[in-house]
């Protein structure tokens, strides 16, 4: 090769180092290895230029070649610092291009990511592990009625805060934090920090559950911090990233995959109340909670070992500042805004039944403790079937087409609770409510993913609505508890409040379906009523 940074003429291939002479053994110096790569690249291009002929070789690079020679004469080549000095010899030029290309490939992505695999071992492994994580988060939340019942009747250390509304605040702060920090954790997931957020959430969740077993005999505020705040932060770090991660693996079968994941709340809703019913009379409340904590720890370890972020998404979108955490443009989309408002009202009333079912059965119907927990098992058990069934049907008819009528059924079911006054009627109502609530909980995140076209933004867009809904879940159950207290222990006012809120939310979901359906109908040449949304 010509020395002094001069480029050999296109026809002079004798001065070009043959590829066979380039050492195949790794060099002891990274710089030497990079020079070998650049030399091979340059040799190939010069040989191709030689085949094209002199005219071809200089047809588009005469000006650049003359400039190179001028630079070479006036300034000696610098080969020791490729980043701060403009390269003047051919190897430096090629090496600069190689390094720049490599840096660009590993820091940013150009164009959309590859389509979801819609199956395969990594995808279904993520679904199985996510089912366990949702069992830890929503499984505990859906079992809150058993905690509410115990704290009201069998926890003297909580006096004078052992009232319906005060105890409900502990459960509400759990759901509030699960949703509220969703914007932050969802955005960090998009940025590629899934494992770090997962680890943080696992620590908070385990510490919160085990300290709950001690705090219940200490006082109300210790219990509030342990089970409400600490467990709530852990839930928030786990739920949104888990749902966002699973969504990136599926497209056509996304609703079914999310249904299997969401049914983890029903699994937990069966296991934890059963453990409470069997263990509290034998070993006491504290050790019953610790036993649940060991199951939670096992699930977290399995998820941490086998659940991974989907390959092919790059390192994620970096966070430029706090303003980059929220995608403000999403709120300009009418269907997204309607969906946010609609789900807010639905969640304002949805958890009233899950929180107060056991206390209603004891205070109004007169069921013993064990039978009141059986109602919770029926509610959560049928919820599993409804979650999977509703989302499987949604894959065929459309998620929003399924969510709107299910929302109507849920609101009407809560209003129908006002007429329940017998044991048989309560069992029938618990089954109907469990199915409706389970379907809504499962369809809600699946419907949200349909409003996001770029899967790299699904975390932040999901997290924003989660954060908004956190205020509904924070205030809904305590408001219902305050209504019950103000009504002298009667539930009619609270039941009317919860049912009306859910029906109002369904009206906004119908607006989402109309706006999105009309847009899709124009593209497909159909009417907005018949299009799959």
CSV table of N, CA, C and O in Angstrom, one decimal, residues 186-261:
chain,number,residue,atom,x,y,z
A,186,UNK,N,-43.1,2.6,32.9
A,186,UNK,CA,-43.3,2.2,31.5
A,186,UNK,C,-42.3,2.9,30.5
A,186,UNK,O,-41.8,2.3,29.6
A,187,UNK,N,-42.0,4.1,30.8
A,187,UNK,CA,-41.0,4.9,30.0
A,187,UNK,C,-39.6,4.3,30.1
A,187,UNK,O,-38.9,4.2,29.2
A,188,UNK,N,-39.3,3.9,31.4
A,188,UNK,CA,-38.0,3.3,31.6
A,188,UNK,C,-37.9,1.9,30.9
A,188,UNK,O,-36.8,1.5,30.4
A,189,UNK,N,-39.0,1.2,30.8
A,189,UNK,CA,-39.0,-0.1,30.1
A,189,UNK,C,-38.8,0.2,28.6
A,189,UNK,O,-38.0,-0.6,28.0
A,190,UNK,N,-39.4,1.2,28.0
A,190,UNK,CA,-39.2,1.5,26.6
A,190,UNK,C,-37.7,1.9,26.4
A,190,UNK,O,-37.2,1.7,25.3
A,191,UNK,N,-37.1,2.5,27.4
A,191,UNK,CA,-35.7,2.9,27.3
A,191,UNK,C,-34.7,1.8,27.5
A,191,UNK,O,-33.5,2.0,27.4
A,192,UNK,N,-35.2,0.6,27.8
A,192,UNK,CA,-34.3,-0.6,27.9
A,192,UNK,C,-33.9,-1.0,29.3
A,192,UNK,O,-33.0,-1.8,29.5
A,193,UNK,N,-34.6,-0.5,30.4
A,193,UNK,CA,-34.3,-0.7,31.8
A,193,UNK,C,-35.2,-1.7,32.4
A,193,UNK,O,-35.5,-1.6,33.6
A,194,UNK,N,-35.7,-2.7,31.7
A,194,UNK,CA,-36.7,-3.6,32.2
A,194,UNK,C,-36.2,-4.4,33.4
A,194,UNK,O,-36.9,-4.5,34.4
A,195,UNK,N,-35.0,-5.0,33.3
A,195,UNK,CA,-34.5,-5.8,34.4
A,195,UNK,C,-34.2,-5.0,35.6
A,195,UNK,O,-34.5,-5.5,36.7
A,196,UNK,N,-33.7,-3.8,35.5
A,196,UNK,CA,-33.5,-2.9,36.7
A,196,UNK,C,-34.8,-2.6,37.4
A,196,UNK,O,-34.8,-2.7,38.6
A,197,UNK,N,-35.8,-2.2,36.6
A,197,UNK,CA,-37.1,-1.9,37.3
A,197,UNK,C,-37.7,-3.1,37.9
A,197,UNK,O,-38.3,-3.1,39.0
A,198,UNK,N,-37.5,-4.3,37.3
A,198,UNK,CA,-38.1,-5.5,37.8
A,198,UNK,C,-37.4,-5.9,39.1
A,198,UNK,O,-38.1,-6.2,40.1
A,199,UNK,N,-36.1,-5.7,39.2
A,199,UNK,CA,-35.4,-6.0,40.4
A,199,UNK,C,-35.8,-5.1,41.6
A,199,UNK,O,-36.0,-5.6,42.7
A,200,UNK,N,-35.9,-3.8,41.3
A,200,UNK,CA,-36.4,-2.9,42.3
A,200,UNK,C,-37.8,-3.2,42.8
A,200,UNK,O,-38.0,-3.2,44.0
A,201,UNK,N,-38.7,-3.6,41.9
A,201,UNK,CA,-40.0,-3.9,42.3
A,201,UNK,C,-40.1,-5.2,43.1
A,201,UNK,O,-40.8,-5.3,44.1
A,202,UNK,N,-39.3,-6.2,42.8
A,202,UNK,CA,-39.2,-7.4,43.6
A,202,UNK,C,-38.8,-7.1,45.0
A,202,UNK,O,-39.3,-7.7,45.9
A,203,UNK,N,-37.8,-6.3,45.2
A,203,UNK,CA,-37.3,-6.0,46.5
A,203,UNK,C,-38.4,-5.3,47.4
A,203,UNK,O,-38.7,-5.7,48.5
A,204,UNK,N,-39.0,-4.3,46.8
A,204,UNK,CA,-40.1,-3.6,47.5
A,204,UNK,C,-41.3,-4.5,47.9
A,204,UNK,O,-41.8,-4.5,49.0
A,205,UNK,N,-41.6,-5.4,46.9
A,205,UNK,CA,-42.8,-6.3,47.2
A,205,UNK,C,-42.5,-7.3,48.3
A,205,UNK,O,-43.3,-7.5,49.2
A,206,UNK,N,-41.3,-7.9,48.2
A,206,UNK,CA,-41.0,-8.9,49.2
A,206,UNK,C,-40.9,-8.3,50.6
A,206,UNK,O,-41.4,-8.8,51.6
A,207,UNK,N,-40.2,-7.2,50.7
A,207,UNK,CA,-40.0,-6.5,52.0
A,207,UNK,C,-41.4,-6.0,52.5
A,207,UNK,O,-41.6,-6.2,53.7
A,208,UNK,N,-42.2,-5.5,51.7
A,208,UNK,CA,-43.5,-5.0,52.1
A,208,UNK,C,-44.4,-6.1,52.7
A,208,UNK,O,-45.1,-6.0,53.7
A,209,UNK,N,-44.4,-7.3,52.0
A,209,UNK,CA,-45.3,-8.4,52.5
A,209,UNK,C,-44.8,-9.0,53.8
A,209,UNK,O,-45.6,-9.2,54.7
A,210,UNK,N,-43.5,-9.2,53.9
A,210,UNK,CA,-43.0,-9.7,55.2
A,210,UNK,C,-43.1,-8.8,56.3
A,210,UNK,O,-43.4,-9.2,57.5
A,211,UNK,N,-43.0,-7.5,56.1
A,211,UNK,CA,-43.1,-6.5,57.2
A,211,UNK,C,-44.6,-6.3,57.6
A,211,UNK,O,-44.9,-5.9,58.7
A,212,UNK,N,-45.5,-6.7,56.6
A,212,UNK,CA,-47.0,-6.6,56.9
A,212,UNK,C,-47.3,-7.6,58.1
A,212,UNK,O,-48.1,-7.3,58.9
A,213,UNK,N,-46.6,-8.7,58.1
A,213,UNK,CA,-46.9,-9.7,59.1
A,213,UNK,C,-46.5,-9.2,60.5
A,213,UNK,O,-47.1,-9.6,61.5
A,214,UNK,N,-45.6,-8.3,60.6
A,214,UNK,CA,-45.2,-7.6,61.9
A,214,UNK,C,-46.1,-6.4,62.1
A,214,UNK,O,-46.5,-6.1,63.3
A,215,UNK,N,-46.4,-5.6,61.1
A,215,UNK,CA,-47.0,-4.3,61.3
A,215,UNK,C,-48.4,-4.4,61.8
A,215,UNK,O,-48.9,-3.5,62.4
A,216,UNK,N,-49.1,-5.5,61.5
A,216,UNK,CA,-50.5,-5.6,61.8
A,216,UNK,C,-50.7,-5.6,63.4
A,216,UNK,O,-51.8,-5.2,63.9
A,217,UNK,N,-49.7,-6.0,64.1
A,217,UNK,CA,-49.8,-6.0,65.6
A,217,UNK,C,-49.1,-4.7,66.1
A,217,UNK,O,-48.9,-4.6,67.4
A,218,UNK,N,-48.6,-3.8,65.3
A,218,UNK,CA,-47.9,-2.6,65.7
A,218,UNK,C,-48.8,-1.4,65.7
A,218,UNK,O,-48.8,-0.6,66.6
A,219,UNK,N,-49.6,-1.2,64.6
A,219,UNK,CA,-50.5,-0.1,64.6
A,219,UNK,C,-50.9,0.2,63.1
A,219,UNK,O,-50.3,-0.3,62.2
A,220,UNK,N,-51.8,1.1,63.0
A,220,UNK,CA,-52.4,1.4,61.7
A,220,UNK,C,-51.4,2.0,60.7
A,220,UNK,O,-51.3,1.5,59.5
A,221,UNK,N,-50.5,2.9,61.1
A,221,UNK,CA,-49.6,3.6,60.2
A,221,UNK,C,-48.5,2.7,59.8
A,221,UNK,O,-48.0,2.8,58.7
A,222,UNK,N,-48.1,1.8,60.7
A,222,UNK,CA,-47.0,0.8,60.3
A,222,UNK,C,-47.6,-0.1,59.2
A,222,UNK,O,-46.9,-0.4,58.2
A,223,UNK,N,-48.9,-0.5,59.4
A,223,UNK,CA,-49.5,-1.4,58.4
A,223,UNK,C,-49.7,-0.6,57.1
A,223,UNK,O,-49.5,-1.2,56.0
A,224,UNK,N,-50.1,0.7,57.2
A,224,UNK,CA,-50.3,1.5,56.0
A,224,UNK,C,-49.0,1.6,55.2
A,224,UNK,O,-49.0,1.5,53.9
A,225,UNK,N,-47.9,1.8,55.8
A,225,UNK,CA,-46.6,1.9,55.2
A,225,UNK,C,-46.1,0.6,54.6
A,225,UNK,O,-45.6,0.6,53.5
A,226,UNK,N,-46.3,-0.5,55.3
A,226,UNK,CA,-45.8,-1.8,54.9
A,226,UNK,C,-46.7,-2.3,53.7
A,226,UNK,O,-46.2,-2.6,52.6
A,227,UNK,N,-48.0,-2.5,54.0
A,227,UNK,CA,-48.8,-3.2,52.9
A,227,UNK,C,-49.3,-2.2,51.9
A,227,UNK,O,-49.5,-2.6,50.7
A,228,UNK,N,-49.5,-0.9,52.3
A,228,UNK,CA,-50.0,0.0,51.4
A,228,UNK,C,-48.9,0.6,50.5
A,228,UNK,O,-48.9,0.5,49.3
A,229,UNK,N,-47.9,1.3,51.1
A,229,UNK,CA,-46.9,2.0,50.4
A,229,UNK,C,-45.8,1.1,49.8
A,229,UNK,O,-45.5,1.1,48.6
A,230,UNK,N,-45.2,0.2,50.7
A,230,UNK,CA,-44.1,-0.6,50.2
A,230,UNK,C,-44.5,-1.6,49.1
A,230,UNK,O,-43.9,-1.7,48.1
A,231,UNK,N,-45.6,-2.3,49.4
A,231,UNK,CA,-46.1,-3.3,48.5
A,231,UNK,C,-46.6,-2.6,47.2
A,231,UNK,O,-46.4,-3.0,46.1
A,232,UNK,N,-47.2,-1.4,47.4
A,232,UNK,CA,-47.7,-0.7,46.3
A,232,UNK,C,-46.6,-0.2,45.3
A,232,UNK,O,-46.8,-0.3,44.1
A,233,UNK,N,-45.5,0.3,45.9
A,233,UNK,CA,-44.4,0.6,45.0
A,233,UNK,C,-43.8,-0.6,44.3
A,233,UNK,O,-43.5,-0.5,43.1
A,234,UNK,N,-43.7,-1.7,44.9
A,234,UNK,CA,-43.3,-2.9,44.3
A,234,UNK,C,-44.2,-3.3,43.2
A,234,UNK,O,-43.8,-3.7,42.1
A,235,UNK,N,-45.5,-3.2,43.4
A,235,UNK,CA,-46.5,-3.6,42.4
A,235,UNK,C,-46.3,-2.7,41.1
A,235,UNK,O,-46.4,-3.1,40.0
A,236,UNK,N,-46.1,-1.4,41.4
A,236,UNK,CA,-46.0,-0.4,40.3
A,236,UNK,C,-44.8,-0.6,39.5
A,236,UNK,O,-44.8,-0.4,38.3
A,237,UNK,N,-43.7,-1.1,40.1
A,237,UNK,CA,-42.5,-1.4,39.3
A,237,UNK,C,-42.6,-2.7,38.5
A,237,UNK,O,-41.8,-2.9,37.6
A,238,UNK,N,-43.5,-3.5,38.9
A,238,UNK,CA,-43.7,-4.8,38.2
A,238,UNK,C,-44.8,-4.9,37.2
A,238,UNK,O,-44.6,-5.5,36.1
A,239,UNK,N,-45.9,-4.3,37.5
A,239,UNK,CA,-47.1,-4.5,36.6
A,239,UNK,C,-47.0,-3.9,35.2
A,239,UNK,O,-47.0,-4.6,34.2
A,240,UNK,N,-46.8,-2.6,35.1
A,240,UNK,CA,-46.7,-1.9,33.8
A,240,UNK,C,-45.6,-2.5,32.9
A,240,UNK,O,-45.8,-2.8,31.8
A,241,UNK,N,-44.3,-2.6,33.5
A,241,UNK,CA,-43.3,-3.2,32.6
A,241,UNK,C,-43.6,-4.6,32.1
A,241,UNK,O,-43.2,-4.9,31.0
A,242,UNK,N,-44.2,-5.4,33.0
A,242,UNK,CA,-44.5,-6.7,32.6
A,242,UNK,C,-45.5,-6.8,31.5
A,242,UNK,O,-45.3,-7.5,30.5
A,243,UNK,N,-46.6,-6.0,31.6
A,243,UNK,CA,-47.6,-6.0,30.5
A,243,UNK,C,-47.1,-5.4,29.2
A,243,UNK,O,-47.3,-5.9,28.1
A,244,UNK,N,-46.2,-4.3,29.4
A,244,UNK,CA,-45.7,-3.7,28.2
A,244,UNK,C,-44.7,-4.7,27.5
A,244,UNK,O,-44.7,-4.8,26.2
A,245,UNK,N,-43.9,-5.4,28.3
A,245,UNK,CA,-43.0,-6.4,27.7
A,245,UNK,C,-43.7,-7.5,26.9
A,245,UNK,O,-43.3,-7.9,25.8
A,246,UNK,N,-44.7,-8.1,27.5
A,246,UNK,CA,-45.5,-9.1,26.8
A,246,UNK,C,-46.1,-8.6,25.5
A,246,UNK,O,-46.2,-9.4,24.5
A,247,UNK,N,-46.6,-7.4,25.5
A,247,UNK,CA,-47.3,-6.9,24.4
A,247,UNK,C,-46.3,-6.8,23.1
A,247,UNK,O,-46.8,-6.9,22.0
A,248,UNK,N,-45.0,-6.7,23.4
A,248,UNK,CA,-44.1,-6.5,22.2
A,248,UNK,C,-43.9,-7.9,21.5
A,248,UNK,O,-43.4,-7.9,20.4
A,249,UNK,N,-44.3,-9.0,22.1
A,249,UNK,CA,-44.1,-10.3,21.5
A,249,UNK,C,-45.3,-10.7,20.6
A,249,UNK,O,-45.1,-11.7,19.8
A,250,UNK,N,-46.4,-10.1,20.7
A,250,UNK,CA,-47.6,-10.5,20.0
A,250,UNK,C,-48.3,-9.4,19.3
A,250,UNK,O,-48.2,-8.2,19.6
A,251,UNK,N,-49.0,-9.8,18.2
A,251,UNK,CA,-49.8,-8.9,17.5
A,251,UNK,C,-51.2,-9.5,17.2
A,251,UNK,O,-52.2,-9.0,17.7
A,252,UNK,N,-51.2,-10.6,16.4
A,252,UNK,CA,-52.5,-11.2,16.1
A,252,UNK,C,-53.1,-11.9,17.3
A,252,UNK,O,-54.3,-11.9,17.5
A,253,UNK,N,-52.3,-12.5,18.2
A,253,UNK,CA,-52.8,-13.2,19.3
A,253,UNK,C,-52.5,-12.4,20.6
A,253,UNK,O,-52.3,-13.0,21.7
A,254,UNK,N,-52.4,-11.1,20.5
A,254,UNK,CA,-52.0,-10.3,21.7
A,254,UNK,C,-53.1,-10.3,22.7
A,254,UNK,O,-52.8,-10.4,23.9
A,255,UNK,N,-54.3,-10.2,22.4
A,255,UNK,CA,-55.4,-10.3,23.4
A,255,UNK,C,-55.4,-11.6,24.1
A,255,UNK,O,-55.6,-11.6,25.4
A,256,UNK,N,-55.2,-12.7,23.5
A,256,UNK,CA,-55.1,-14.0,24.2
A,256,UNK,C,-53.9,-14.1,25.1
A,256,UNK,O,-54.1,-14.5,26.2
A,257,UNK,N,-52.8,-13.6,24.6
A,257,UNK,CA,-51.6,-13.6,25.5
A,257,UNK,C,-51.8,-12.8,26.7
A,257,UNK,O,-51.5,-13.2,27.9
A,258,UNK,N,-52.4,-11.6,26.6
A,258,UNK,CA,-52.6,-10.7,27.7
A,258,UNK,C,-53.7,-11.3,28.6
A,258,UNK,O,-53.6,-11.2,29.9
A,259,UNK,N,-54.6,-12.1,28.1
A,259,UNK,CA,-55.6,-12.7,28.9
A,259,UNK,C,-55.0,-13.8,29.8
A,259,UNK,O,-55.3,-13.9,31.0
A,260,UNK,N,-54.1,-14.6,29.2
A,260,UNK,CA,-53.4,-15.6,30.0
A,260,UNK,C,-52.6,-14.9,31.1
A,260,UNK,O,-52.5,-15.4,32.3
A,261,UNK,N,-51.9,-13.8,30.8
A,261,UNK,CA,-51.1,-13.1,31.8
A,261,UNK,C,-52.1,-12.5,32.9
A,261,UNK,O,-51.8,-12.7,34.1
